[in-house]
mmCIF file of C-alpha atoms in Angstrom:
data_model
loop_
_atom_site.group_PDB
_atom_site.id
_atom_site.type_symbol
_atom_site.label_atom_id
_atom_site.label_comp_id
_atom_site.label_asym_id
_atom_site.label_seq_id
_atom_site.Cartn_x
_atom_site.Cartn_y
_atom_site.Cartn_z
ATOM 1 C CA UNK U 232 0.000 0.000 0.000
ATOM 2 C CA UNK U 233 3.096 2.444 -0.160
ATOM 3 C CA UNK U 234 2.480 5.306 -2.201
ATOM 4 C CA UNK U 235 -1.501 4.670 -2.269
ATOM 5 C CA UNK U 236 -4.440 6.602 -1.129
ATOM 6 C CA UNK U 237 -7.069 4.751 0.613
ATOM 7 C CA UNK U 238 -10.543 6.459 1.698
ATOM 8 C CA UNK U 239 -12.422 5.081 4.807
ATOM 9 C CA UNK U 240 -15.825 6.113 5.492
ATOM 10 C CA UNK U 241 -16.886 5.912 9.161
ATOM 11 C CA UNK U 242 -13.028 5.542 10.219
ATOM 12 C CA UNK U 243 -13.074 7.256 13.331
ATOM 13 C CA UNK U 244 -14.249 4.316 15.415
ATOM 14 C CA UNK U 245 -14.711 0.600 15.681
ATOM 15 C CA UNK U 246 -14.249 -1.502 12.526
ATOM 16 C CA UNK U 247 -13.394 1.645 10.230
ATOM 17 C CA UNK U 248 -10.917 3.254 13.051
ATOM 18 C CA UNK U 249 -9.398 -0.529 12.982
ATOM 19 C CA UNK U 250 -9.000 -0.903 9.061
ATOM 20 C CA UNK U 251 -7.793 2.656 8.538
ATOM 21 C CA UNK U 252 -4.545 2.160 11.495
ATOM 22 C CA UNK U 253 -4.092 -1.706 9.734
ATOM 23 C CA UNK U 254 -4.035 -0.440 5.986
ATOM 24 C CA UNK U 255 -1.724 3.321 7.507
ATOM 25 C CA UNK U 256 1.141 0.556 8.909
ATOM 26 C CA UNK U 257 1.012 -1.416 5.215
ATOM 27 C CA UNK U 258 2.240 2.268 4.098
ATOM 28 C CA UNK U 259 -1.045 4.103 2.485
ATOM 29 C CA UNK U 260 -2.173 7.565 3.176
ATOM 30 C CA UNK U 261 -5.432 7.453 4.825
ATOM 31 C CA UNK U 262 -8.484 10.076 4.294
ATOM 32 C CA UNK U 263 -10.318 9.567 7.168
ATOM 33 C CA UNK U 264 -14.189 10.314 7.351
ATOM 34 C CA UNK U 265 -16.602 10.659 10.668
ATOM 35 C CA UNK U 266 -18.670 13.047 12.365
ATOM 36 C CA UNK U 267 -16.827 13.410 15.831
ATOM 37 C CA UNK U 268 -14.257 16.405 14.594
ATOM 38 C CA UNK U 269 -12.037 15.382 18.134
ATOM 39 C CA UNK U 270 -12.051 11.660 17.108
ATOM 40 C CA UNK U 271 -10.828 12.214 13.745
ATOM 41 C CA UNK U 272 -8.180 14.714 14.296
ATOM 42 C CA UNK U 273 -6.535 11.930 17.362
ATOM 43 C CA UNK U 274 -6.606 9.540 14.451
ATOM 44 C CA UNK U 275 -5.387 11.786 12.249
ATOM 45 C CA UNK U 276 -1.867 12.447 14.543
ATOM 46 C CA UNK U 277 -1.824 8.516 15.199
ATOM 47 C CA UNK U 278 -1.294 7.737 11.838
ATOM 48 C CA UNK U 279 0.868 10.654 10.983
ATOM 49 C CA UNK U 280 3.493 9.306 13.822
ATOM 50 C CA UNK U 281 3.453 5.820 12.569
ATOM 51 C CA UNK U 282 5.527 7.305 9.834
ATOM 52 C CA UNK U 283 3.769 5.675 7.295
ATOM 53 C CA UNK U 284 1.941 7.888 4.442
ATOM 54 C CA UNK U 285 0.140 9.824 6.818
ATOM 55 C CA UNK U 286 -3.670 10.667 7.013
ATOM 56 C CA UNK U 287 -5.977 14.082 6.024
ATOM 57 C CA UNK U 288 -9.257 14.460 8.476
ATOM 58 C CA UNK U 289 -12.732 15.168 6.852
ATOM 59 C CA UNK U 290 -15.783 15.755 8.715
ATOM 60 C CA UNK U 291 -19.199 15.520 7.375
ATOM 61 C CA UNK U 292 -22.839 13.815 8.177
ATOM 62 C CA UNK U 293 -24.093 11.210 5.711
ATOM 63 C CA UNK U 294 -27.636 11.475 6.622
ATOM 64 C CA UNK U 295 -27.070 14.814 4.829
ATOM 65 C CA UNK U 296 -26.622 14.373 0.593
ATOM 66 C CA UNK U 297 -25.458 17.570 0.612
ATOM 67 C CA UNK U 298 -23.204 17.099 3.620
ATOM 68 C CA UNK U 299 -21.764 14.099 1.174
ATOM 69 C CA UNK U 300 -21.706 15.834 -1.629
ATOM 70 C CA UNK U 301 -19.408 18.566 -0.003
ATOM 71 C CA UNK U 302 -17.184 15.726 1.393
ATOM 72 C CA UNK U 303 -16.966 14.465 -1.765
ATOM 73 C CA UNK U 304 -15.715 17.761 -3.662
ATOM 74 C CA UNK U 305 -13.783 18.386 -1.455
ATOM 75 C CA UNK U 306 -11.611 14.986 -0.995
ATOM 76 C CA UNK U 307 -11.521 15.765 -5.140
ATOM 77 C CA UNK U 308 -9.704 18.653 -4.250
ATOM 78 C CA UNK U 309 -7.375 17.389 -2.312
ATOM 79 C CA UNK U 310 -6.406 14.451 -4.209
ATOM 80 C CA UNK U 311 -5.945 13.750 -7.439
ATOM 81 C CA UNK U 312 -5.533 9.620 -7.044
ATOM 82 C CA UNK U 313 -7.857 7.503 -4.459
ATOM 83 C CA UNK U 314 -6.989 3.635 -5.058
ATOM 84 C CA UNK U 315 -9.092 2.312 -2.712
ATOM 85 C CA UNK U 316 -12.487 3.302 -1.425
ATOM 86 C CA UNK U 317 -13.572 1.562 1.368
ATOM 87 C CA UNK U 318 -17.787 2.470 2.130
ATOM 88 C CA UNK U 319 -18.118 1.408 5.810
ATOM 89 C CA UNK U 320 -19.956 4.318 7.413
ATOM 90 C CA UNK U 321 -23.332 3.165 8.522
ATOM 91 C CA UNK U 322 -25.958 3.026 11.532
ATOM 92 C CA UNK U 323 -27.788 -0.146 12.712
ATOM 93 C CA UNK U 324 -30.882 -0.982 13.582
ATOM 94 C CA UNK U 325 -31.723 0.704 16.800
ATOM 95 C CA UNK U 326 -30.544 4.297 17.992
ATOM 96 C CA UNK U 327 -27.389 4.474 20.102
ATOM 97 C CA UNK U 328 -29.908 4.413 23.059
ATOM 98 C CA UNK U 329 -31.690 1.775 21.706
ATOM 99 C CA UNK U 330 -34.524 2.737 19.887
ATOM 100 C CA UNK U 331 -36.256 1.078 17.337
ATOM 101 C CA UNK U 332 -38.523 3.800 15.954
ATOM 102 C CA UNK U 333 -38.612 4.849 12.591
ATOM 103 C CA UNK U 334 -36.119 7.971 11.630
ATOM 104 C CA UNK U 335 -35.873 10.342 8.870
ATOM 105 C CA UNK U 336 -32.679 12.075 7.476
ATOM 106 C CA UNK U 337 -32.745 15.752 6.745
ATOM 107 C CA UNK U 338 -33.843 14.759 3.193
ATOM 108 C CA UNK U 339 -36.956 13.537 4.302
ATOM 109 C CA UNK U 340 -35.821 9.641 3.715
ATOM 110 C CA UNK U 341 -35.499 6.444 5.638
ATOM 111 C CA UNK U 342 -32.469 7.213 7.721
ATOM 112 C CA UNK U 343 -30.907 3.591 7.489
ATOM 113 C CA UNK U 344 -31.027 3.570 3.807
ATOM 114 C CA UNK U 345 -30.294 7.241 3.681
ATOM 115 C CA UNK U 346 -27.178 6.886 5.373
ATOM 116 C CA UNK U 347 -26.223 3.031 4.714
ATOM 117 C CA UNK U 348 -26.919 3.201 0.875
ATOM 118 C CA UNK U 349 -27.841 6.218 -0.690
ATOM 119 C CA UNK U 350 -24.542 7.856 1.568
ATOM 120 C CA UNK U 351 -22.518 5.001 -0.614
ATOM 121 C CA UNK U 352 -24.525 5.349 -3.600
ATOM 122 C CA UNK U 353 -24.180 9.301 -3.588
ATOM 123 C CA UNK U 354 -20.039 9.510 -2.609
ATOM 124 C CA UNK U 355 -19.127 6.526 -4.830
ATOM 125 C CA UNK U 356 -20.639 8.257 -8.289
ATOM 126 C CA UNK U 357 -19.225 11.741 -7.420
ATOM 127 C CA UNK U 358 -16.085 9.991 -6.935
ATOM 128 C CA UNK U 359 -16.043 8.012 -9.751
ATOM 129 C CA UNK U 360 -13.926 9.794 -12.242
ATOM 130 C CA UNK U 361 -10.637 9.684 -9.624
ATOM 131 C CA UNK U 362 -11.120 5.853 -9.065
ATOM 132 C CA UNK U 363 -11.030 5.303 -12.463
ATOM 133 C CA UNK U 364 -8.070 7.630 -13.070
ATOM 134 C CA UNK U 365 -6.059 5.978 -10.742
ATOM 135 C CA UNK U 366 -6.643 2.538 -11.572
ATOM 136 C CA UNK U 367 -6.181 -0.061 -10.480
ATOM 137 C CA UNK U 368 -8.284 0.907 -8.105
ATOM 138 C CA UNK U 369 -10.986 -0.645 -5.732
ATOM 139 C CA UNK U 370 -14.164 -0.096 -4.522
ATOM 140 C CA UNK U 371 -15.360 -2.329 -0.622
ATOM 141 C CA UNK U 372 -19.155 -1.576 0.513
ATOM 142 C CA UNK U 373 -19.247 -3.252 3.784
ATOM 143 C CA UNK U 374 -22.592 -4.796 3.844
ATOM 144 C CA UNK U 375 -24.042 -7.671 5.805
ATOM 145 C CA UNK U 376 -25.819 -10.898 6.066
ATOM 146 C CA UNK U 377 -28.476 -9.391 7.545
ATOM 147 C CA UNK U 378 -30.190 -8.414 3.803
ATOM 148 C CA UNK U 379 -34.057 -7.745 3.377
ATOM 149 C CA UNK U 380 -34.896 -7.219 -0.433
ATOM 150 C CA UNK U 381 -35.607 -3.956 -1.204
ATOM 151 C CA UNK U 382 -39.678 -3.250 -1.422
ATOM 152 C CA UNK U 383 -39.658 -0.866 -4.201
ATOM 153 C CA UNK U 384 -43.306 0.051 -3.716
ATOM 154 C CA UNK U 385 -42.507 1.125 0.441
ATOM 155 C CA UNK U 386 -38.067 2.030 -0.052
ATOM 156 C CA UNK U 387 -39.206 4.314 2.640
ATOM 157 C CA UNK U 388 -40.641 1.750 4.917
ATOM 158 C CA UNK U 389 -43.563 3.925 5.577
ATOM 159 C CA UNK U 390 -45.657 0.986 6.361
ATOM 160 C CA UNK U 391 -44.719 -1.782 8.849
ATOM 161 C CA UNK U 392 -41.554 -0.398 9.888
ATOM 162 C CA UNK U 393 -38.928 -2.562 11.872
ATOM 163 C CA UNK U 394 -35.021 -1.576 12.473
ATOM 164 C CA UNK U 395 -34.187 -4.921 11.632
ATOM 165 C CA UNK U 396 -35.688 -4.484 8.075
ATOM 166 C CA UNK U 397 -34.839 -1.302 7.292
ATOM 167 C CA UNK U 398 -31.141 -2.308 7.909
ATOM 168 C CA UNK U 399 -31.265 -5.296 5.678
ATOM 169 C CA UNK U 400 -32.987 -3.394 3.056
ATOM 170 C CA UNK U 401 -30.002 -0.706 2.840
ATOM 171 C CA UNK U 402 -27.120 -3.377 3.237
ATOM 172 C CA UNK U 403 -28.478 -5.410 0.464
ATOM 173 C CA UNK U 404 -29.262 -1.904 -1.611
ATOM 174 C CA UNK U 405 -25.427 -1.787 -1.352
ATOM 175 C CA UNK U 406 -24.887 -4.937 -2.494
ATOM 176 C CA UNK U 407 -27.454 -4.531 -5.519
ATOM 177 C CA UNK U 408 -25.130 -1.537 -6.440
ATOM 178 C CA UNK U 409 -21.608 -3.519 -5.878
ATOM 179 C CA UNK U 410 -23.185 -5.502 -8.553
ATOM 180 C CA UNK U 411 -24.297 -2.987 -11.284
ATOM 181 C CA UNK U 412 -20.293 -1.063 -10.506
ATOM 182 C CA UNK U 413 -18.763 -4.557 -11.497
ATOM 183 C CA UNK U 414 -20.565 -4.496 -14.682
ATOM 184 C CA UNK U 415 -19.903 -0.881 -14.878
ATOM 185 C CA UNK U 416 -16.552 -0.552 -14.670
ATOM 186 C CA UNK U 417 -15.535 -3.356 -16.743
ATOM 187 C CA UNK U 418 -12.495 -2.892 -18.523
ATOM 188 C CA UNK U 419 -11.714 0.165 -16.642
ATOM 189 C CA UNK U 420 -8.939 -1.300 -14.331
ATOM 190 C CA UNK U 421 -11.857 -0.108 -11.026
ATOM 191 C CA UNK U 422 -13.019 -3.501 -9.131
ATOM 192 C CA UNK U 423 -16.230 -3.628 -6.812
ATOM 193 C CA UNK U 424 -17.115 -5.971 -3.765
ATOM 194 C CA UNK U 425 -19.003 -6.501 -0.853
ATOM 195 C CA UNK U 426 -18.843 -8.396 2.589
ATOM 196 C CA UNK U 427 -20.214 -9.165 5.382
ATOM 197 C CA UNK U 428 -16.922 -8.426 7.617
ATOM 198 C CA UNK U 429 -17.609 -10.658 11.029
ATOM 199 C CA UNK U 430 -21.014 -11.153 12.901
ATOM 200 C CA UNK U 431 -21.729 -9.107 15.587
ATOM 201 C CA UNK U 432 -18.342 -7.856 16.319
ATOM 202 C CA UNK U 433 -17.892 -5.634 19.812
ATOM 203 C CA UNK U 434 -18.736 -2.351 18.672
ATOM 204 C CA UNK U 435 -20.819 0.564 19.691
ATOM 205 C CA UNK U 436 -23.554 -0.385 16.635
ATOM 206 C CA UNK U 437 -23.762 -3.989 18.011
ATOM 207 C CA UNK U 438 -23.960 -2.998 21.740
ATOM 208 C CA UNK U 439 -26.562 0.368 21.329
ATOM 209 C CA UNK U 440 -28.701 -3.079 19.995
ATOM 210 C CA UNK U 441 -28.355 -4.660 22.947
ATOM 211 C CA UNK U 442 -26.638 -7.608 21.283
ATOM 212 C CA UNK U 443 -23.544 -9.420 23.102
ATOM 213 C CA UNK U 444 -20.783 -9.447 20.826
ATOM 214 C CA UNK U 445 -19.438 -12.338 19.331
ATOM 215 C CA UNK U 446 -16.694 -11.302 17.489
ATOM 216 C CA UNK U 447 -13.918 -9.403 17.626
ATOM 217 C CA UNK U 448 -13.025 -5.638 15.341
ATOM 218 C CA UNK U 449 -9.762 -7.160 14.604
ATOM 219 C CA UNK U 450 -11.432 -10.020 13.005
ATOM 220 C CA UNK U 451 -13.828 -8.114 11.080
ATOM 221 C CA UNK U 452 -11.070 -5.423 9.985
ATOM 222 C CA UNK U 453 -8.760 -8.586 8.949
ATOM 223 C CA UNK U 454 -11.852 -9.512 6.524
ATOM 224 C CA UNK U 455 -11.937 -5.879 5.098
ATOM 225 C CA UNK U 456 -8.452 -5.684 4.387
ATOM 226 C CA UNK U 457 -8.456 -8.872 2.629
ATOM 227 C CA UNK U 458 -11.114 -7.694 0.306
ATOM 228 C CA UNK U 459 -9.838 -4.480 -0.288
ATOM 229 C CA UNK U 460 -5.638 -5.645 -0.914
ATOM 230 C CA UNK U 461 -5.461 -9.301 -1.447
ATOM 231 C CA UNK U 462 -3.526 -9.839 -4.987
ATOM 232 C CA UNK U 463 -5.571 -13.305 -5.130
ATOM 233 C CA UNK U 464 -8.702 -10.609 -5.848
ATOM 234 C CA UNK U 465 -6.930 -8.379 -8.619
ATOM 235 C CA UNK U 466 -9.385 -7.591 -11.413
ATOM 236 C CA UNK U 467 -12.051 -9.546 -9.999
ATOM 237 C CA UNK U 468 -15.593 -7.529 -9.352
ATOM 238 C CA UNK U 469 -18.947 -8.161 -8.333
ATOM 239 C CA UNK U 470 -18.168 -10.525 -5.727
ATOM 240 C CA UNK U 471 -20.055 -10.739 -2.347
ATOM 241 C CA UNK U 472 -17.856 -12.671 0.715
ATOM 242 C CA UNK U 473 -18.660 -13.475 4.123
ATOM 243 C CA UNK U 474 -15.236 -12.896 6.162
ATOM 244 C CA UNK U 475 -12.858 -13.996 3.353
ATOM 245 C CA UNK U 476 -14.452 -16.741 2.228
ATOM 246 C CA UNK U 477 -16.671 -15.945 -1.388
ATOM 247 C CA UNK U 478 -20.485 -16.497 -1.193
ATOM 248 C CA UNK U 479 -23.796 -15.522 -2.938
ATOM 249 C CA UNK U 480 -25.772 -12.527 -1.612
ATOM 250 C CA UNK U 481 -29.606 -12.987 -1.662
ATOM 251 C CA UNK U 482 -30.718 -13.436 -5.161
ATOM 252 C CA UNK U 483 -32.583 -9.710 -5.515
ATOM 253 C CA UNK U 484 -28.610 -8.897 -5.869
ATOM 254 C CA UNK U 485 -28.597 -10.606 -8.873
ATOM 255 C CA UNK U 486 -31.490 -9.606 -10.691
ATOM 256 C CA UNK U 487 -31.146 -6.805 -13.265
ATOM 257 C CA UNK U 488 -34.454 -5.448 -13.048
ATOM 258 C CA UNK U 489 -34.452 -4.681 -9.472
ATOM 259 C CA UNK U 490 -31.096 -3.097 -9.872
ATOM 260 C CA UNK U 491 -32.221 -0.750 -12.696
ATOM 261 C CA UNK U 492 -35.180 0.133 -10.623
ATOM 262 C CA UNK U 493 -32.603 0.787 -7.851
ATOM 263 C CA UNK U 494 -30.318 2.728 -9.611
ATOM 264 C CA UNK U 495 -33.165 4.844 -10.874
ATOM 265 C CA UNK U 496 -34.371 5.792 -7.436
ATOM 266 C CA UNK U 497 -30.932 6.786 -6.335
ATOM 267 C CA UNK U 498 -29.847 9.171 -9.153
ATOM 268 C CA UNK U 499 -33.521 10.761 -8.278
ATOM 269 C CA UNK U 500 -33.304 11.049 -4.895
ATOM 270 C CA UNK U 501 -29.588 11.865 -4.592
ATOM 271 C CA UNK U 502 -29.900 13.903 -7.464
ATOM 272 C CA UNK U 503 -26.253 11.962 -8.612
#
């Protein structure tokens, strides 16, 4: 990773925090991305003293489209090659206190598939044209097992709301759209994959659920780093793994119509 640029979404904590300090000692420069400006600026000097290719701090809300959008521009800005874009920011199914009601983001949408997919969705198309200008380049969604098809006549969940769907609607959304990139960016030297990192690993997400943790960050960051640097994975695309170990998503994934239906919603509602 010497001498390449690798973006982490949600890196200023748990799984993200863990990838982002594993992938700065292999040698890469690190953007890192969260919302806690005093979390990302102590992660920021920790990777600058490991002496490695140091780190840049952006802070910005992905419940907000605009607030990605501006993130977006300006990592641009800033740099000219990204070779690895790692989407891990996300929320769970319950509030960090707990709660399981049903949430909107500023834009008026669902905020698990606000910020879980259309976040992803939104930030991977503006930066698109650096990916591909750096290649070879790759893209990692971090998605789950837990995947709900997408309803595409109630996205927003407006009837018969539960956490636990609304979260497996937006990690399989981002598995939907790892699948359209692959075919996308054929030929262009830009891969795409998804995976479910670890179950349940001990994390703030997995313990504001009230869930005792069964796995550990390392574990799950191991997984993430495989995905995103492993030269047994060079030019392939598409693919969906549990850990490191290749497997098929549920089979909406896989179905074209659903993802042009998919892809249709998000350029309207991110406006991409």
């Amino acid at each position: 990773m010497k001498g390449k640029v690798a973006l982490i979404t949600g890196s200023t904590d748990g799984l993200g925090k863990a990838v982002a300090l594993k992938l700065a000692n292999a040698g890469a420069h690190i953007i890192v991305h969260g919302r806690n400006r005093e979390r990302g600026e102590a992660l920021r000097k920790e990777i600058d003293a490991l002496k490695g290719g140091g780190a840049m701090f952006y802070a910005a809300d992905f419940s907000s489209m605009a607030a990605v959008r501006g993130f977006a521009e300006a990592v641009a800005k800033d740099h000219k090659q990204i070779h690895l874009l790692i989407n891990n920011a996300g929320i769970g199914s319950t509030d960090p206190s707990g709660g399981r009601q049903r949430e909107l983001s500023p834009d008026g949408y669902e905020l698990r598939f606000a910020v879980n997919y259309l976040s992803t969705f939104l930030l991977t198309r503006q930066l698109l044209p650096v990916l591909v200008s750096s290649a070879p380049a790759r893209i990692v969604n971090v998605a789950s097992l837990a995947q709900r098809p997408v309803d595409f006549s109630n996205v927003m969940l407006e009837r018969d709301y539960d956490g636990g769907r609304a979260y497996g609607q937006s990690k399989l959304a981002q598995i939907l759209f790892t699948v359209d990139l692959s075919e996308e960016l054929q030929g262009k030297g830009v891969t795409a994959n998804a995976l479910h990192p670890a179950t349940y690993m001990d994390t703030a997400m997995v313990r504001s659920a009230g869930v005792a943790p069964r796995s550990t960050v390392d574990e799950g960051a191991d997984a993430v780093v495989y995905v995103a640097t492993s030269p047994q994975l060079d030019g392939k695309s598409g693919l969906f793994f549990n850990g490191k170990a290749e497997m098929r998503a549920n089979a909406q994934a896989y179905d074209a119509e659903a993802r042009k239906q998919l892809r249709e919603l998000s350029v309207k509602l991110t406006k991409a």
